[in-house]
mmCIF file of C-alpha atoms in Angstrom:
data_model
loop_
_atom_site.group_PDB
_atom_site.id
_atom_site.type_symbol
_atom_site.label_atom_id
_atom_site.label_comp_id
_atom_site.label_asym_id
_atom_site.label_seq_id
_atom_site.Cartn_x
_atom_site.Cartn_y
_atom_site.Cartn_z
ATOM 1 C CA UNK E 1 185.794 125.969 64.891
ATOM 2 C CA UNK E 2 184.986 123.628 67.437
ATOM 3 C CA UNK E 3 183.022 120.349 67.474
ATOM 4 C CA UNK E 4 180.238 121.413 64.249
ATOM 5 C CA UNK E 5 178.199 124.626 63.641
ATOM 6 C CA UNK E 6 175.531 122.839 65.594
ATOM 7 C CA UNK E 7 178.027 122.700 68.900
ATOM 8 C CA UNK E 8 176.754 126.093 70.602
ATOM 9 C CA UNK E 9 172.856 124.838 69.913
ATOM 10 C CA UNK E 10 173.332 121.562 71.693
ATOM 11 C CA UNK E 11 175.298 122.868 74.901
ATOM 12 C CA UNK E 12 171.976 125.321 75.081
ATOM 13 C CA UNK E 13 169.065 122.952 74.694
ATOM 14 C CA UNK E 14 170.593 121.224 77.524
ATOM 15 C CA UNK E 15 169.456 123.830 79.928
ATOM 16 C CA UNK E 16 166.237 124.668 78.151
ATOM 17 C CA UNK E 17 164.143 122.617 80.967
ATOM 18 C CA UNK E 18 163.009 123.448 84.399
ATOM 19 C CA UNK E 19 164.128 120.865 87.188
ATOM 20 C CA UNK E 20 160.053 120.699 87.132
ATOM 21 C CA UNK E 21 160.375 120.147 83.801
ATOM 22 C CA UNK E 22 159.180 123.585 82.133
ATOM 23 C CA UNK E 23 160.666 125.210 79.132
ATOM 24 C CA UNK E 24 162.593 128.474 80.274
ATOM 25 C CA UNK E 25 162.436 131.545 78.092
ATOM 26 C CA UNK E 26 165.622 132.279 77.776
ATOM 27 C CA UNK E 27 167.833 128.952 76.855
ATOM 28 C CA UNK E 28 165.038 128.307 74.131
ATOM 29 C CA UNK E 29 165.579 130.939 72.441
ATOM 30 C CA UNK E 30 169.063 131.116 73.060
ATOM 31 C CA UNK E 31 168.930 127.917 71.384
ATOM 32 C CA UNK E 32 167.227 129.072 68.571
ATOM 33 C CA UNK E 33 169.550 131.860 68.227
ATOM 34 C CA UNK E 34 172.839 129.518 68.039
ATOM 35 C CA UNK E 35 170.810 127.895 64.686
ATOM 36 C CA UNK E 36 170.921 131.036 62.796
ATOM 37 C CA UNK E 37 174.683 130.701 62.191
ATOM 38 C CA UNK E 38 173.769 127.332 60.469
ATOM 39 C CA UNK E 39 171.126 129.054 58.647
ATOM 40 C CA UNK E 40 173.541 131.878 57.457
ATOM 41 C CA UNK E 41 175.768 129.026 55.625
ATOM 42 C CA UNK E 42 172.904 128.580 53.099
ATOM 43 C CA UNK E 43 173.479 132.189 52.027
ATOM 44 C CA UNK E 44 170.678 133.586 50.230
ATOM 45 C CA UNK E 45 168.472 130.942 49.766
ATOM 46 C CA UNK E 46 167.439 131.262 53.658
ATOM 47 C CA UNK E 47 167.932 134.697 54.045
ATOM 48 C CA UNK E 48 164.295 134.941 54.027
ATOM 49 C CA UNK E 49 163.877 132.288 56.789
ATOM 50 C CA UNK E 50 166.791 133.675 59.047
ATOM 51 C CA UNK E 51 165.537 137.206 59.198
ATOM 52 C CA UNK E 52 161.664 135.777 60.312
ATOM 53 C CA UNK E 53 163.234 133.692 63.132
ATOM 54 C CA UNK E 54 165.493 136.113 64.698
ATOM 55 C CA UNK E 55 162.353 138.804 64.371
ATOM 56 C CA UNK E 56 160.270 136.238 66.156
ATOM 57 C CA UNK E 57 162.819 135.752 68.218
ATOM 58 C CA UNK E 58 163.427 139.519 69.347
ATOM 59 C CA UNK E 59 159.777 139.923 69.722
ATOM 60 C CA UNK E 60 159.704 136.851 72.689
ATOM 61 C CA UNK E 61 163.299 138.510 74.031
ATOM 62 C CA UNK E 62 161.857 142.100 74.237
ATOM 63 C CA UNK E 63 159.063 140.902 76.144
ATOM 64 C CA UNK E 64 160.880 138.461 78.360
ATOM 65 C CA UNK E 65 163.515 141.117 79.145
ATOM 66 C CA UNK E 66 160.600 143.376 80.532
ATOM 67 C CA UNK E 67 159.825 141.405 83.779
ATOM 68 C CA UNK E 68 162.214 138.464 83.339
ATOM 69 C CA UNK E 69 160.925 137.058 86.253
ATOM 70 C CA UNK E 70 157.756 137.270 85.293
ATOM 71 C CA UNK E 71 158.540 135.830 81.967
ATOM 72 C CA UNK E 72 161.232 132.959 82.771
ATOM 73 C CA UNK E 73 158.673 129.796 81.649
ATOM 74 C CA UNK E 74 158.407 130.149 77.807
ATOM 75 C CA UNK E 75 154.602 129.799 78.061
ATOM 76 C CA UNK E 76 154.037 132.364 80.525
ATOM 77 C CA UNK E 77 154.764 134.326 77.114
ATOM 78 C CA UNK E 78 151.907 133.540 75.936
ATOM 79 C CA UNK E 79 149.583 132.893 78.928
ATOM 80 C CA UNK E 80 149.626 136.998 80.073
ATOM 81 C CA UNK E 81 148.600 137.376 75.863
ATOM 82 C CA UNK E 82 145.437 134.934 76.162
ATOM 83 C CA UNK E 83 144.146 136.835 79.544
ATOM 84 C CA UNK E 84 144.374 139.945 77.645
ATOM 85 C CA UNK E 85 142.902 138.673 74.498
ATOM 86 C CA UNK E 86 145.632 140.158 72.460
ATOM 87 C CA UNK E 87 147.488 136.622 71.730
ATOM 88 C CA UNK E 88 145.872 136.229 67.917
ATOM 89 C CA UNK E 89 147.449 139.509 66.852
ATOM 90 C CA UNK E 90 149.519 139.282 64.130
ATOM 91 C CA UNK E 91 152.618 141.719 66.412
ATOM 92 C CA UNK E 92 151.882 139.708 69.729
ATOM 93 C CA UNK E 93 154.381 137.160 71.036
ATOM 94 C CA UNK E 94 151.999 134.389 70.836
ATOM 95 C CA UNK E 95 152.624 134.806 66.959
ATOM 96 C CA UNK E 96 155.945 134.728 67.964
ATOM 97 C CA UNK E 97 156.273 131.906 69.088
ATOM 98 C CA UNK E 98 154.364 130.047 66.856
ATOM 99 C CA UNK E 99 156.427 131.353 64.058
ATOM 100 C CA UNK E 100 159.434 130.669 65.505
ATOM 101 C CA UNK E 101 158.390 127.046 65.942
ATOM 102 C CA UNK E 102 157.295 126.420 62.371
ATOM 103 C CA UNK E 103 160.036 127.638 61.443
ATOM 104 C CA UNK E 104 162.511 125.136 63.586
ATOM 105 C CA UNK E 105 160.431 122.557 62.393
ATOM 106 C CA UNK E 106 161.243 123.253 59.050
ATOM 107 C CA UNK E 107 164.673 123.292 60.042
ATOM 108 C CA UNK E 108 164.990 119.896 61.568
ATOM 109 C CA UNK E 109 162.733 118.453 58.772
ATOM 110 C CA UNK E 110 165.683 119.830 56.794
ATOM 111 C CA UNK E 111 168.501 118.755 58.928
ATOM 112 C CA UNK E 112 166.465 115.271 59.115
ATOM 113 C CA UNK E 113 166.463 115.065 55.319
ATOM 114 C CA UNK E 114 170.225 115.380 54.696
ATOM 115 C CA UNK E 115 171.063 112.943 57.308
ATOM 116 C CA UNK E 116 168.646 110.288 55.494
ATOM 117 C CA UNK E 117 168.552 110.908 52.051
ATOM 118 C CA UNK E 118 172.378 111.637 50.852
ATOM 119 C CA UNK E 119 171.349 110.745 47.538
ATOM 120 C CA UNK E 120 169.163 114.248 47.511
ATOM 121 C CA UNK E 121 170.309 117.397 46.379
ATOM 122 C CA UNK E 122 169.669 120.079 48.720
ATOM 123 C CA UNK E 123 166.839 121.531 46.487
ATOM 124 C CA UNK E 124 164.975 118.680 47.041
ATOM 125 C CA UNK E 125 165.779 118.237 50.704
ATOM 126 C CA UNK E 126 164.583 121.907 51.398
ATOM 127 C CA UNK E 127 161.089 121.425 49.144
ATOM 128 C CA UNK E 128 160.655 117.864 50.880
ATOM 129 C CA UNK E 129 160.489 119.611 54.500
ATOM 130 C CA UNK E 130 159.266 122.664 53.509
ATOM 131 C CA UNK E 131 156.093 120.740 52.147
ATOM 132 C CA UNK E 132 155.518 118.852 55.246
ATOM 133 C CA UNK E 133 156.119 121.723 57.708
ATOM 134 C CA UNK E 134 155.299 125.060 56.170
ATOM 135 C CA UNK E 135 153.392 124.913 53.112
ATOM 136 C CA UNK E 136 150.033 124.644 54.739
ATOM 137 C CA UNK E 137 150.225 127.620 56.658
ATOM 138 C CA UNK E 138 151.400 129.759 53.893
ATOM 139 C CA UNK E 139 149.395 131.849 51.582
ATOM 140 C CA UNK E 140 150.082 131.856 47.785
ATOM 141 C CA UNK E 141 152.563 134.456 47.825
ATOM 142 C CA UNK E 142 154.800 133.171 50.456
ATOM 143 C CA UNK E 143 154.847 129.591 48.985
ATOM 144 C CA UNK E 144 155.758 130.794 45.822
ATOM 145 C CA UNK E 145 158.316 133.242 46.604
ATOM 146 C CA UNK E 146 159.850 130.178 49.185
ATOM 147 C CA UNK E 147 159.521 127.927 46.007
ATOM 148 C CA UNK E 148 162.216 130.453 43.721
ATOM 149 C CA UNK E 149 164.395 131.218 46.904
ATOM 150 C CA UNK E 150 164.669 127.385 46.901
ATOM 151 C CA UNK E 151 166.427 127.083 43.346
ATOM 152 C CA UNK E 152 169.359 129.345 44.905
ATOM 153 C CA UNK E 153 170.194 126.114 47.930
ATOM 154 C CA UNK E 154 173.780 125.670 47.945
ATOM 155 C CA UNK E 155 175.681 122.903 47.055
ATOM 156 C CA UNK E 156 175.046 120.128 49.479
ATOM 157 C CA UNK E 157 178.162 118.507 49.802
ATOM 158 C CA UNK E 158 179.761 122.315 49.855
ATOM 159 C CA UNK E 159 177.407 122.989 52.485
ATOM 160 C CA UNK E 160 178.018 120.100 54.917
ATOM 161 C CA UNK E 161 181.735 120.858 54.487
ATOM 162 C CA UNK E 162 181.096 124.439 56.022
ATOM 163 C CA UNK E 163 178.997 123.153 59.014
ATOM 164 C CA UNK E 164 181.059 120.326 59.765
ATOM 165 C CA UNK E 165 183.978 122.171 61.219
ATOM 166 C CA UNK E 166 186.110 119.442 63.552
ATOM 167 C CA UNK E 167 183.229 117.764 65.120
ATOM 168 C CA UNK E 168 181.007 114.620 63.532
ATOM 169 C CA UNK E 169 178.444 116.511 61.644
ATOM 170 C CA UNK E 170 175.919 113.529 61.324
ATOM 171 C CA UNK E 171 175.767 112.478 64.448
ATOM 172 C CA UNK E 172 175.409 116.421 65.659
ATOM 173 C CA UNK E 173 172.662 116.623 63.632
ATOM 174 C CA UNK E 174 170.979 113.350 64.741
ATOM 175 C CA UNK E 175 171.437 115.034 68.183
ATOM 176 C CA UNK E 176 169.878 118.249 67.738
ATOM 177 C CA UNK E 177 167.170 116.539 65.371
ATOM 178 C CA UNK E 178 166.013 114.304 68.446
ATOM 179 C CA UNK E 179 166.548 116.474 71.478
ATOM 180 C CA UNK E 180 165.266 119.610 69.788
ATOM 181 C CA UNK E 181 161.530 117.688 68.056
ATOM 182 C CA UNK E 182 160.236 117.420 71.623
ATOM 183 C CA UNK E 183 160.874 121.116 72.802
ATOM 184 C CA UNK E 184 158.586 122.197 69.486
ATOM 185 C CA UNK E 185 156.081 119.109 70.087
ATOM 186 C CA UNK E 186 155.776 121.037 73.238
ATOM 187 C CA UNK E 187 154.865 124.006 72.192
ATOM 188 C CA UNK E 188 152.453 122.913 69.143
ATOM 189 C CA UNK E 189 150.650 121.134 71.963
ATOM 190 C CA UNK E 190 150.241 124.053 74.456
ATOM 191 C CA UNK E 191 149.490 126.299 71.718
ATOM 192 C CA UNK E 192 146.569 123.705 70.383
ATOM 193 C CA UNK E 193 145.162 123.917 73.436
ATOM 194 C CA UNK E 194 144.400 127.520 73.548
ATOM 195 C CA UNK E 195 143.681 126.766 69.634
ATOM 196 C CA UNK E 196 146.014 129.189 68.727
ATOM 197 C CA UNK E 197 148.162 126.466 66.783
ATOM 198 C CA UNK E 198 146.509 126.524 63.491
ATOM 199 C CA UNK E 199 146.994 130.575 62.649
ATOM 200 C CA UNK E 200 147.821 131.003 59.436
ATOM 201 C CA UNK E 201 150.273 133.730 57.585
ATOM 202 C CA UNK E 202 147.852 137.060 56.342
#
């Protein structure tokens, strides 16, 4: 493999912006797309996790692939969805998206985590993020069934192995950690001000 599992991400979010400056539908969730291959190396502790985002993610592609023109800005995603009052439905692409964020924040809470604490198991690096990203939007049921997928986390040091591939792993992840926070900052705030950022799982 070339350069680190995270190589594919990083050439993507490099085209996920506008020259004006918007976020274009698809690189962002190309992006996302090229992180489920990292997700797959935690094997089934995550399958859980991988199979929400690339839903959420198929949901935004279906509708972006209907008038892609229409669709190119991310947001415009959502903005058709507030007109037509449909956006706080649990199927609409508004949901979507907000999923799909949560869920990369997770992510690069986790990614953060193993870069700055390599004294922490992965158990403990997953519960750490997934208590300062997740938790509060889940009911009971998902944050207990996230809590016993957790005790299946692979072995870290197994696991970095596997992503590495040729490339410097730390410094990929430092990468996609800081160029990646902004795109979802993004979002949380354009969401927030249609307050549609504070949904919570049913």
């Amino acid at each position: 493999m070339e350069g680190t599992v995270f190589t594919p991400a990083l050439q993507e979010i490099e085209h996920v912006k506008s020259d004006q400056g918007e976020i274009l539908s698809k690189p962002f969730l190309d992006a996302c797309k090229h992180i489920l291959p990292v997700i797959d190396k935690f094997g089934a502790a995550m399958a859980l996790v991988k199979s929400d985002i690339g839903g959420n993610i198929s949901r935004l592609e279906t509708m972006y692939s209907s008038n892609p023109t229409r669709f190119n800005y991310l947001y415009s995603l959502v903005q058709v969805e507030v007109e037509t009052k449909t956006a706080k439905s649990s199927s609409s692409c508004t949901n979507g998206l907000l999923w799909l964020t949560r869920a990369m924040d997770f992510l690069v809470a986790l990614f953060r985590n193993l870069i700055e604490h390599e004294d922490w198991p992965m158990s403990q690096a997953c519960t750490d993020s997934y208590n300062k990203t997740l938790k509060k939007w889940h009911g009971w049921l998902a944050s207990s069934s996230f809590t016993v997928v957790m005790k299946l986390a692979p072995d870290r040091k197994k696991f970095m192995d596997v992503i590495g591939g040729t490339g410097n792993i730390s410094a990929d992840i430092e990468k996609f950690c800081t160029t990646f926070s902004p795109l979802l900052e993004e979002n949380h705030k354009f969401l927030a001000r249609f307050g549609l950022d504070d949904m919570k799982a049913s």
